[in-house]
Short mmCIF file of C-alpha atoms in Angstrom, two decimals:
data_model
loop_
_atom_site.label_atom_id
_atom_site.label_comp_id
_atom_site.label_asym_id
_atom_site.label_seq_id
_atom_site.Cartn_x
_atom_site.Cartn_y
_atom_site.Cartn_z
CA UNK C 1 -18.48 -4.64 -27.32
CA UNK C 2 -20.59 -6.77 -29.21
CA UNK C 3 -17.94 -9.26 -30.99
CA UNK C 4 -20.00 -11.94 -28.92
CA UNK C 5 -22.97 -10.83 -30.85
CA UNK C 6 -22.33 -12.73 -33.61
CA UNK C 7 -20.76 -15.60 -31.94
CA UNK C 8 -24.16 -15.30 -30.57
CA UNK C 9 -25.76 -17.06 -33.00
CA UNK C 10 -23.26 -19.91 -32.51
CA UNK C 11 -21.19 -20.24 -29.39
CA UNK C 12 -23.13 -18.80 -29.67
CA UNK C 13 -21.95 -16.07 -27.98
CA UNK C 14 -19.79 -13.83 -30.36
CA UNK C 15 -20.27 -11.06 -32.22
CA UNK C 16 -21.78 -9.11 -35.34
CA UNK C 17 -19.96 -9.86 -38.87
CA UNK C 18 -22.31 -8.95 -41.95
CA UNK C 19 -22.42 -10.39 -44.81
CA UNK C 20 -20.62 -8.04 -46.85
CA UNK C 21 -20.82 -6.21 -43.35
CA UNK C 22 -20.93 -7.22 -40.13
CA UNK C 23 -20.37 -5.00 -37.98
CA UNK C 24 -18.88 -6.29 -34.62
CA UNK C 25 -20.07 -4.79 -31.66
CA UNK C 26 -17.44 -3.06 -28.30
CA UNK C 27 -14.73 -4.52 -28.35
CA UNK C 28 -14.58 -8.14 -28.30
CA UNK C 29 -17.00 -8.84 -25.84
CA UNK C 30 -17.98 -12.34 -26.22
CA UNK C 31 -19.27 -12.56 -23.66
CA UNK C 32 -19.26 -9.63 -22.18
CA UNK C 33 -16.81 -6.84 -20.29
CA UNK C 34 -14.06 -8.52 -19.11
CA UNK C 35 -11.54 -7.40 -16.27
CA UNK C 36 -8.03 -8.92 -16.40
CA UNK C 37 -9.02 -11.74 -14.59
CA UNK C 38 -4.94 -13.07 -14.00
CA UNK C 39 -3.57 -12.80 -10.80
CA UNK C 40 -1.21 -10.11 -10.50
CA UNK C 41 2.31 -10.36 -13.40
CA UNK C 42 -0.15 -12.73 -15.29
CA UNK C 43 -1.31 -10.82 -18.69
CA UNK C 44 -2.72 -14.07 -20.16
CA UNK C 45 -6.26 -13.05 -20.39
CA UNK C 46 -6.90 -16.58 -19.23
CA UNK C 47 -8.37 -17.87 -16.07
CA UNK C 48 -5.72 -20.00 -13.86
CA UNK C 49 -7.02 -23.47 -14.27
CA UNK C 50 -7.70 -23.31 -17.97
CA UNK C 51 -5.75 -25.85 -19.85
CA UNK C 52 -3.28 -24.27 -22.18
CA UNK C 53 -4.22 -26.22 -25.28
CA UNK C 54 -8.19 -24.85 -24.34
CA UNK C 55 -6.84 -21.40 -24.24
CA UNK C 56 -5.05 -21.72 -27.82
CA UNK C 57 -7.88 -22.57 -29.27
CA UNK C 58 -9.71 -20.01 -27.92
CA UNK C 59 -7.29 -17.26 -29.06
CA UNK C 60 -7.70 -18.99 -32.52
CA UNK C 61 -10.83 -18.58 -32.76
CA UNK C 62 -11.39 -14.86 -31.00
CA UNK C 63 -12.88 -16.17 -27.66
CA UNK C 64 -12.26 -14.81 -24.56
CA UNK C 65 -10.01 -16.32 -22.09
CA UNK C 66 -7.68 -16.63 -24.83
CA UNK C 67 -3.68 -17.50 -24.27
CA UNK C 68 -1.04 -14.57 -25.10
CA UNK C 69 0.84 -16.46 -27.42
CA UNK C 70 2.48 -14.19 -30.13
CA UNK C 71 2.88 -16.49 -33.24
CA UNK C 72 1.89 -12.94 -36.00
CA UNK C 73 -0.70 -15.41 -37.87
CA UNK C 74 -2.68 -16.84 -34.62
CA UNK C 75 -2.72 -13.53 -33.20
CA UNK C 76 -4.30 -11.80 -36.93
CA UNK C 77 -6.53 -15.18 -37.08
CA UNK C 78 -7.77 -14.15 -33.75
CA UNK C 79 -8.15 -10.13 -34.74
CA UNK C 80 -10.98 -11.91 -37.08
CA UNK C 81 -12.40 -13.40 -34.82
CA UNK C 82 -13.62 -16.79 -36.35
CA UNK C 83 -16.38 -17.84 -34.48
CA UNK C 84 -17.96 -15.25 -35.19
CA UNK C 85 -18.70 -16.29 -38.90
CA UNK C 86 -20.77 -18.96 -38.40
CA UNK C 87 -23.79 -17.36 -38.58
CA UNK C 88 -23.16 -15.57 -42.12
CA UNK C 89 -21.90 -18.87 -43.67
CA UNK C 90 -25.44 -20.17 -42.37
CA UNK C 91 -27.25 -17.00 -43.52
CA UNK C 92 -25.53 -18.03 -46.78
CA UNK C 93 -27.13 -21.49 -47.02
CA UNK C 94 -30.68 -19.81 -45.62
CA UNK C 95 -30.40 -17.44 -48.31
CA UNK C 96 -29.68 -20.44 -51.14
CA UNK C 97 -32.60 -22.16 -49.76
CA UNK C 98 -34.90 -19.79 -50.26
CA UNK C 99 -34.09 -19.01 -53.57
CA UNK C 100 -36.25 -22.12 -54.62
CA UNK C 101 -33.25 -22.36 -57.32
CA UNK C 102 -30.45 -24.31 -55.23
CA UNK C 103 -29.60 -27.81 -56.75
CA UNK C 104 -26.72 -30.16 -55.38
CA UNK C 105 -24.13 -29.74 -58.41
CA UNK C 106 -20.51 -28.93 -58.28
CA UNK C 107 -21.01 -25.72 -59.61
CA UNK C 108 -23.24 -24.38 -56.87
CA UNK C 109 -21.16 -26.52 -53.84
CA UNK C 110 -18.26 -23.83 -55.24
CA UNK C 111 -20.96 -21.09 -55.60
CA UNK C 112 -22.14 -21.72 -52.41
CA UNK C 113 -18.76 -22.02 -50.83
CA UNK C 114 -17.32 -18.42 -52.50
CA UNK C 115 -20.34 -16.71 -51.25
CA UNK C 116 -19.42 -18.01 -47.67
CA UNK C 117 -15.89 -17.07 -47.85
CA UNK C 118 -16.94 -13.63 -48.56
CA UNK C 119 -19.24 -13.19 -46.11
CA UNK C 120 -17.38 -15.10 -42.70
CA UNK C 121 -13.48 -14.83 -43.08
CA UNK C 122 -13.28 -11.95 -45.62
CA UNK C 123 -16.46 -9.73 -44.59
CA UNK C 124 -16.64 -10.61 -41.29
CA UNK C 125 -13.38 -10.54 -40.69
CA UNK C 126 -13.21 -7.03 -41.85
CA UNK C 127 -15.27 -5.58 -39.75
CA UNK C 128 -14.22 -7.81 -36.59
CA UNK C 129 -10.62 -5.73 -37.53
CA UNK C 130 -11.84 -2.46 -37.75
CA UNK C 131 -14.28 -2.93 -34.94
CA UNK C 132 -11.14 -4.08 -32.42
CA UNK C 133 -9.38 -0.83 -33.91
CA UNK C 134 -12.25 1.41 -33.25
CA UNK C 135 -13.03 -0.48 -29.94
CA UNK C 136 -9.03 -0.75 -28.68
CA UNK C 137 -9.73 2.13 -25.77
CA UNK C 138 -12.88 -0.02 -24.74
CA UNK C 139 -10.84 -3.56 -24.88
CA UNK C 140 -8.30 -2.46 -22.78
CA UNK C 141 -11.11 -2.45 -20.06
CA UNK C 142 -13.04 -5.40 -21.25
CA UNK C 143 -10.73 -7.68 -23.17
CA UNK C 144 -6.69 -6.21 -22.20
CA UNK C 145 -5.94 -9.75 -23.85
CA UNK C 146 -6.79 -8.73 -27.39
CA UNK C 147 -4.58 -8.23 -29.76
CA UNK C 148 -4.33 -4.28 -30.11
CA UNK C 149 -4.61 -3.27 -26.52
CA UNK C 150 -1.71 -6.15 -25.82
CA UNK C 151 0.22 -4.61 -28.17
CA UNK C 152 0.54 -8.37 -30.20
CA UNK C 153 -0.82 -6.50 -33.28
CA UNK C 154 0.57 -2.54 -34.19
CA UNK C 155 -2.34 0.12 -34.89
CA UNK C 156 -0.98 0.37 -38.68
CA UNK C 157 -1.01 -3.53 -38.98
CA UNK C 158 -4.78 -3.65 -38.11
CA UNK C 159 -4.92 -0.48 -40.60
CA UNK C 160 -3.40 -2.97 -43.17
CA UNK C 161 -5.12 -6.16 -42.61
CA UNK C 162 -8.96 -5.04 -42.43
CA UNK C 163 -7.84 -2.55 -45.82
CA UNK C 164 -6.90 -5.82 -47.58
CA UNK C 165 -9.78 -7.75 -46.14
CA UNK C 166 -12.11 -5.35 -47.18
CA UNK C 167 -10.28 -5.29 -50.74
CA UNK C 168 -10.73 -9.18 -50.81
CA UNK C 169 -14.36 -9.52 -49.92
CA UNK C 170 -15.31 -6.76 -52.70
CA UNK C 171 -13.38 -8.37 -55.74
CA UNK C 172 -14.66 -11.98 -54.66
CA UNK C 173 -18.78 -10.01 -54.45
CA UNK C 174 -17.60 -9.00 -58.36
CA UNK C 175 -16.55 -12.54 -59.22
CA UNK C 176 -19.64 -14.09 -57.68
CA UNK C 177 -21.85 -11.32 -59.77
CA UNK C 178 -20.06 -12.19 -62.81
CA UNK C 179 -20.45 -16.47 -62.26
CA UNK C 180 -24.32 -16.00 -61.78
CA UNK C 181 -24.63 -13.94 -64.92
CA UNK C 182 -26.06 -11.10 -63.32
CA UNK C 183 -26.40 -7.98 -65.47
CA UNK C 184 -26.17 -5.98 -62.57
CA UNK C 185 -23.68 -6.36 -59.95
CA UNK C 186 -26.31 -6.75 -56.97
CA UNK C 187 -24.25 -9.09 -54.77
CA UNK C 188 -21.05 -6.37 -55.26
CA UNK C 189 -23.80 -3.56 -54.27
CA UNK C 190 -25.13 -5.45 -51.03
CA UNK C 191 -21.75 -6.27 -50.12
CA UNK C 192 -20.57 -2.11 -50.62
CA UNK C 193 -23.80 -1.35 -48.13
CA UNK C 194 -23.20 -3.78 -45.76
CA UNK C 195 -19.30 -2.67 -45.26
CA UNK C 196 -20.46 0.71 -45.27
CA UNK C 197 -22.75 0.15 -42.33
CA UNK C 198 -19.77 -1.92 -40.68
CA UNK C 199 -17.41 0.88 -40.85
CA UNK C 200 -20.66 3.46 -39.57
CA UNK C 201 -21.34 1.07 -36.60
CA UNK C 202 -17.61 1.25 -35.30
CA UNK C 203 -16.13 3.97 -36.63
CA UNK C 204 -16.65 7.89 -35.61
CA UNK C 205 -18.64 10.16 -36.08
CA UNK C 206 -21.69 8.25 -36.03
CA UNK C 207 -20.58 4.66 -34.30
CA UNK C 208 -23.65 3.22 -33.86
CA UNK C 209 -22.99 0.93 -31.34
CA UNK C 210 -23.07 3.88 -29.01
CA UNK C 211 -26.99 4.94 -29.61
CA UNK C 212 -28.35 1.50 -28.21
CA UNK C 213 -31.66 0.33 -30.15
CA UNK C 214 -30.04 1.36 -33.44
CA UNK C 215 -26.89 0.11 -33.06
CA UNK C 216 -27.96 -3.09 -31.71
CA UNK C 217 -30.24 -3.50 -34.39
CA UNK C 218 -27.84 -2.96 -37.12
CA UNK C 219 -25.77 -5.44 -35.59
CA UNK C 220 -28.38 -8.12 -35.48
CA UNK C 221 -29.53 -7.00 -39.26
CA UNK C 222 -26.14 -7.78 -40.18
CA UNK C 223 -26.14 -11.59 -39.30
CA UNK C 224 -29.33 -11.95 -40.59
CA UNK C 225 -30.93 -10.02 -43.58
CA UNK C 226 -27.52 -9.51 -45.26
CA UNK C 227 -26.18 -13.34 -45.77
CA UNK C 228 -29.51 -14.20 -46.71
CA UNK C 229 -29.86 -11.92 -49.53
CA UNK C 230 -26.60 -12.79 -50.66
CA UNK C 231 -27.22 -16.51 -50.73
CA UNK C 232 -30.91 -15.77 -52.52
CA UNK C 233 -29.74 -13.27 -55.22
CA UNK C 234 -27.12 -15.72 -56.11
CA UNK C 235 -28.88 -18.93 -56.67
CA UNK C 236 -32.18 -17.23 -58.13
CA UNK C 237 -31.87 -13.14 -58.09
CA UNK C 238 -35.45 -13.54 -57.12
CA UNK C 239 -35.40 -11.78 -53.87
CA UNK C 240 -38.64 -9.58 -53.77
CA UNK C 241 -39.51 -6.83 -51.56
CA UNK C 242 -41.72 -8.92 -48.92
CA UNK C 243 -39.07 -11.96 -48.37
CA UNK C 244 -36.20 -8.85 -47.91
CA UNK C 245 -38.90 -7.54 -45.31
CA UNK C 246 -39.35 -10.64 -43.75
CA UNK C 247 -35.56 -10.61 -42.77
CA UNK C 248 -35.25 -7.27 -41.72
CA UNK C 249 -38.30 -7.84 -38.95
CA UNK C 250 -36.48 -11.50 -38.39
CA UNK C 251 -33.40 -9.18 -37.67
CA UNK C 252 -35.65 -7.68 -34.31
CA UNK C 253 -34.70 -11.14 -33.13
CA UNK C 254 -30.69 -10.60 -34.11
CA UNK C 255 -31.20 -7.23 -31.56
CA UNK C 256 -32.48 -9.64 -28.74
CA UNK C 257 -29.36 -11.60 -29.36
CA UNK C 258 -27.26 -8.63 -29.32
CA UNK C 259 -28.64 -7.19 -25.95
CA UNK C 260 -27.73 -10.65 -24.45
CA UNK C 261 -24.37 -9.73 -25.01
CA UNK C 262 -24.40 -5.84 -23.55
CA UNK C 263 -24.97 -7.77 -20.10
CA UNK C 264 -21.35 -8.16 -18.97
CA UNK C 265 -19.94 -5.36 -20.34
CA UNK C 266 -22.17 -3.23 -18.50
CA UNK C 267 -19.51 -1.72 -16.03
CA UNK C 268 -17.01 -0.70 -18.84
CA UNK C 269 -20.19 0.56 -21.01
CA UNK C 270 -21.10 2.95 -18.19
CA UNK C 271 -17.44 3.80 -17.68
CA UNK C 272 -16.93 5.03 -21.26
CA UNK C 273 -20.41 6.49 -21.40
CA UNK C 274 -21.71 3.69 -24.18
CA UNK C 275 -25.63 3.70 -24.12
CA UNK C 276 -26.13 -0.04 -24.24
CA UNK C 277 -29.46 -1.46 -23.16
CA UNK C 278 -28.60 -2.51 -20.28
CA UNK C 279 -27.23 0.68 -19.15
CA UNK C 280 -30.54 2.75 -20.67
CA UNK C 281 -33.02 0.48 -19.15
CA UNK C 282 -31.47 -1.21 -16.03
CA UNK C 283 -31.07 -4.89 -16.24
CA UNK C 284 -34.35 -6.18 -14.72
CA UNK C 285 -35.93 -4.17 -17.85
CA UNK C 286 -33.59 -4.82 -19.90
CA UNK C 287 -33.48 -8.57 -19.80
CA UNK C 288 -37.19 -8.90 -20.39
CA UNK C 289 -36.72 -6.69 -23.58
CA UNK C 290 -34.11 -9.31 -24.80
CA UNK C 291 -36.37 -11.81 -24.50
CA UNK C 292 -39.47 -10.10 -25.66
CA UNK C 293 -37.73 -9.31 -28.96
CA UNK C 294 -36.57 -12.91 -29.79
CA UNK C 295 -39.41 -14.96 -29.60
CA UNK C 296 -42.25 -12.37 -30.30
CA UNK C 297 -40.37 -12.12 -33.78
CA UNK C 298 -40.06 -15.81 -34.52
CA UNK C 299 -44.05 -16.47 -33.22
CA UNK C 300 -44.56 -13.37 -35.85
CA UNK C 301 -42.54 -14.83 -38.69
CA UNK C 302 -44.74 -18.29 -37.67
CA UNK C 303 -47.80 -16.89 -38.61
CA UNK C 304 -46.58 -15.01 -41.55
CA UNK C 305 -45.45 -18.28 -43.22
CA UNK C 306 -48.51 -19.97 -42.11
CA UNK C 307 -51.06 -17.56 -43.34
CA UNK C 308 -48.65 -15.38 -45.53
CA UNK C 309 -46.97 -18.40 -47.62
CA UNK C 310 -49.41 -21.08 -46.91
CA UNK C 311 -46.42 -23.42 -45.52
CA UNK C 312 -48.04 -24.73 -42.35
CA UNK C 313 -45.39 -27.47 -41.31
CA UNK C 314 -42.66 -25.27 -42.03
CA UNK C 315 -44.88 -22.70 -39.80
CA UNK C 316 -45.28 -25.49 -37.09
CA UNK C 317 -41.45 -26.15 -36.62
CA UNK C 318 -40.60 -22.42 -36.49
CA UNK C 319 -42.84 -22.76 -33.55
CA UNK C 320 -41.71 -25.75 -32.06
CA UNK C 321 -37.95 -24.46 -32.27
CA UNK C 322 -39.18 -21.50 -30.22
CA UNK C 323 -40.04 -23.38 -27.52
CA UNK C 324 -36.97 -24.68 -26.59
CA UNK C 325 -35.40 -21.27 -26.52
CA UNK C 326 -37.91 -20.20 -24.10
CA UNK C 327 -37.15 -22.82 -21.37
CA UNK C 328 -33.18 -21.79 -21.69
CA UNK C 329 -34.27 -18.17 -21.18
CA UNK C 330 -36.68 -19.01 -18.27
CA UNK C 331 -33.97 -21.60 -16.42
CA UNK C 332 -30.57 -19.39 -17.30
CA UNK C 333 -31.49 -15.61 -18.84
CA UNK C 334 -33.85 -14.35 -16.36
CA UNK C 335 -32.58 -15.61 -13.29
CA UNK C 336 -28.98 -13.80 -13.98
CA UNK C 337 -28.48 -12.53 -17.58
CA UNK C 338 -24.84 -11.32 -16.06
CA UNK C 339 -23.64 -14.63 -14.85
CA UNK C 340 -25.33 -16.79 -17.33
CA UNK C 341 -25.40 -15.40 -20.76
CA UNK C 342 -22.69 -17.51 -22.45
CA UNK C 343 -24.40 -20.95 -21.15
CA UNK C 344 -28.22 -19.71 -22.23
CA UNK C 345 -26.56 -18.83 -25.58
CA UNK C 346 -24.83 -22.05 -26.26
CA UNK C 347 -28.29 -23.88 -25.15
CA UNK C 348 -30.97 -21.51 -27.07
CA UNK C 349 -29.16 -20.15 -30.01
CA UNK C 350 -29.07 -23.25 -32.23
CA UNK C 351 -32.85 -24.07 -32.04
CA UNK C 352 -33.24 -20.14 -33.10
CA UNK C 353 -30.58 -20.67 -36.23
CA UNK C 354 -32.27 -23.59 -36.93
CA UNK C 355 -35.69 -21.41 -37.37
CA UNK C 356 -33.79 -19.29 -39.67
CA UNK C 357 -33.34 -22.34 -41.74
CA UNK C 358 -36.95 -23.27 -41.30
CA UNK C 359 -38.15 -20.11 -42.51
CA UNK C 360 -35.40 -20.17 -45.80
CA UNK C 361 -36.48 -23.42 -46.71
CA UNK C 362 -40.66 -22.12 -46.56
CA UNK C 363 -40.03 -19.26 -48.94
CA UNK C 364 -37.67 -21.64 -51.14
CA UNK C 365 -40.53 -24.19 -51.56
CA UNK C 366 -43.61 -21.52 -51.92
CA UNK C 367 -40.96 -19.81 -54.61
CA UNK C 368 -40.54 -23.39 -56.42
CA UNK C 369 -44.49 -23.66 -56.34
CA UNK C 370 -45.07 -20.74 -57.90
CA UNK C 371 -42.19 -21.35 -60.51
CA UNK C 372 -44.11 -25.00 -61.30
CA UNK C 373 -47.15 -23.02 -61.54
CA UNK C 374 -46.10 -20.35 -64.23
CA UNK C 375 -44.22 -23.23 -66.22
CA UNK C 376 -47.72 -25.91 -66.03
CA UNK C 377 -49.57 -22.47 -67.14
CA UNK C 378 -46.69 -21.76 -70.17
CA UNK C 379 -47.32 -24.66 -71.63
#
């Protein structure tokens, strides 16, 4: 399951949260399937010389090899899975930057800041929920140690939390609509299509996360496109039709990322019939796919901000923070995607994040040229 997705972007090896949607992938995979790795009358889901303080903060925040401890609020924190919301709250700030429209007042710190709770611990963390309660079958091959399949958290709890999480993430879209002034309630809309495709990607009849290129796509989409547009139609509600397509293709990128995760759980995928990538194509195909999709996309988005916007240095560092990623995937990816996903993650992921920001900050200073150009022309 793709919860590592998201992650992915940070631990980067978690899973899909969307903005208002993000839909988390099988199970809690983190890093991939997981067999009960505990020697035998040892649930603990973690590995035998892990520390225990290591392995409580792990089930905090929704990793795997995470302890079995039962305290109700760790084990809910954990249903969220927290590190998976990193990359919205950054998609958040990408999105702000772009606007052209972001200044540092106290307003827009608390702006900024409601717009991120909405889209990691309330968004996110609804569709981490309903994505472990779609996915609980699945974990108790890959990840026994969640909280569902270890019975730490009742079907009708999960029910109950993601329904109120869900509730939460709406109301605070409204508010945030109603503090920028907007006469229409885009941020509430986004944030309505982006749980919509969470609940689509999990949930039968159509779980998407079962078809392979579209599922993983959505997933990627999700930590991408949608906390972007958030943070943009807040700040300046001047999100036009060629910066929105400029995040879906930067999303082909989010689908590498998710692939990376499909690795491990390979063996449980095939087991349960779940058409990853890796399962489609093989891994030796597969893997080159992954990698094909990530930086292709960022070299693509290069030249679009070079030629397209006119911003060559911002063009220039989206280039030089490719580079980086393509030594990680050339010394840990390709050699053994399986046994070294987590590790090429945590090395490549930030320079890719940081790309993101590279690209936000382009569009955010072509948009404030253009607004210094109609203003010199006004007067």
């Amino acid at each position: 399951r793709r919860n590592g997705q998201m992650a992915s972007l940070v631990d980067m090896a978690v899973e899909p949260g969307m903005m208002a949607s993000e839909p988390r992938a099988r199970g809690a995979r983190h890093g991939g399937a997981v067999r009960c790795r505990a020697s035998e009358g040892d649930n603990s889901g973690a590995t035998a010389d892990e520390e225990p303080d290591s392995s409580d903060l792990k089930q905090i925040l929704g990793m795997k090899g995470a302890s079995m401890a039962e305290n109700k609020w760790k084990v809910r924190l954990q249903l969220m899975k927290p590190v998976t919301w990193v990359p919205l709250i950054w998609g958040v700030a990408c999105g702000a930057a772009a606007s052209g429209a972001y200044t540092w007042t106290f307003e827009n710190i608390g702006k900024a800041a409601l717009c991120m709770f909405m889209s990691g611990p309330l968004l996110t963390g609804y569709t981490q929920v309903i994505n472990d309660y779609y996915d609980r079958e699945i974990d108790a091959i890959n990840e026994p140690y969640r909280p569902i399949p270890s019975g730490l958290i009742k079907e009708w709890e999960a029910v109950l939390q993601f329904s109120l999480l869900l509730s939460g993430g709406l109301y605070v879209a409204w508010v945030l609509d109603q503090w920028a002034g907007h006469d229409t309630p885009v941020i509430l809309y986004e944030a309505m299509f982006g749980s919509l495709i969470s609940y689509i990607y999990s949930a039968p009849p159509l779980k998407l996360k079962q078809t392979g290129w579209i599922g993983s796509y959505a997933l990627g989409s999700s930590y991408i496109a949608l906390p972007w547009w958030a943070g943009q139609l807040l700040f300046g509600n001047n999100l036009t039709w060629d910066v929105a397509l400029l995040t879906i293709l930067y999303s082909i990128a989010g689908l590498g990322i998710a692939i990376v995760n499909d690795f491990k759980s390979i063996e449980g995928d095939r087991e349960l019939g779940l058409k990853s990538l890796p399962v489609e194509f093989g891994i030796d195909v597969a893997k080159w796919i992954t990698v094909g999709t990530i930086d292709v996309t960022q070299l693509a988005v290069a030249l679009y901000v070079n030629y397209g916007l006119g911003e060559k240095w911002f063009s220039l560092a989206i280039v030089l923070l490719t580079l980086p990623q393509i030594f990680f995937q050339v010394r840990y990816f390709l050699p053994d995607p399986v046994k070294n996903d987590v590790k090429y993650q945590a090395s490549a992921q930030p320079f890719l994040v940081l790309g993101i920001l590279m690209t936000g900050l382009a569009v955010g200073h072509y948009n404030q040229n253009l607004l210094d150009a109609t203003q010199s022309m006004a007067m």
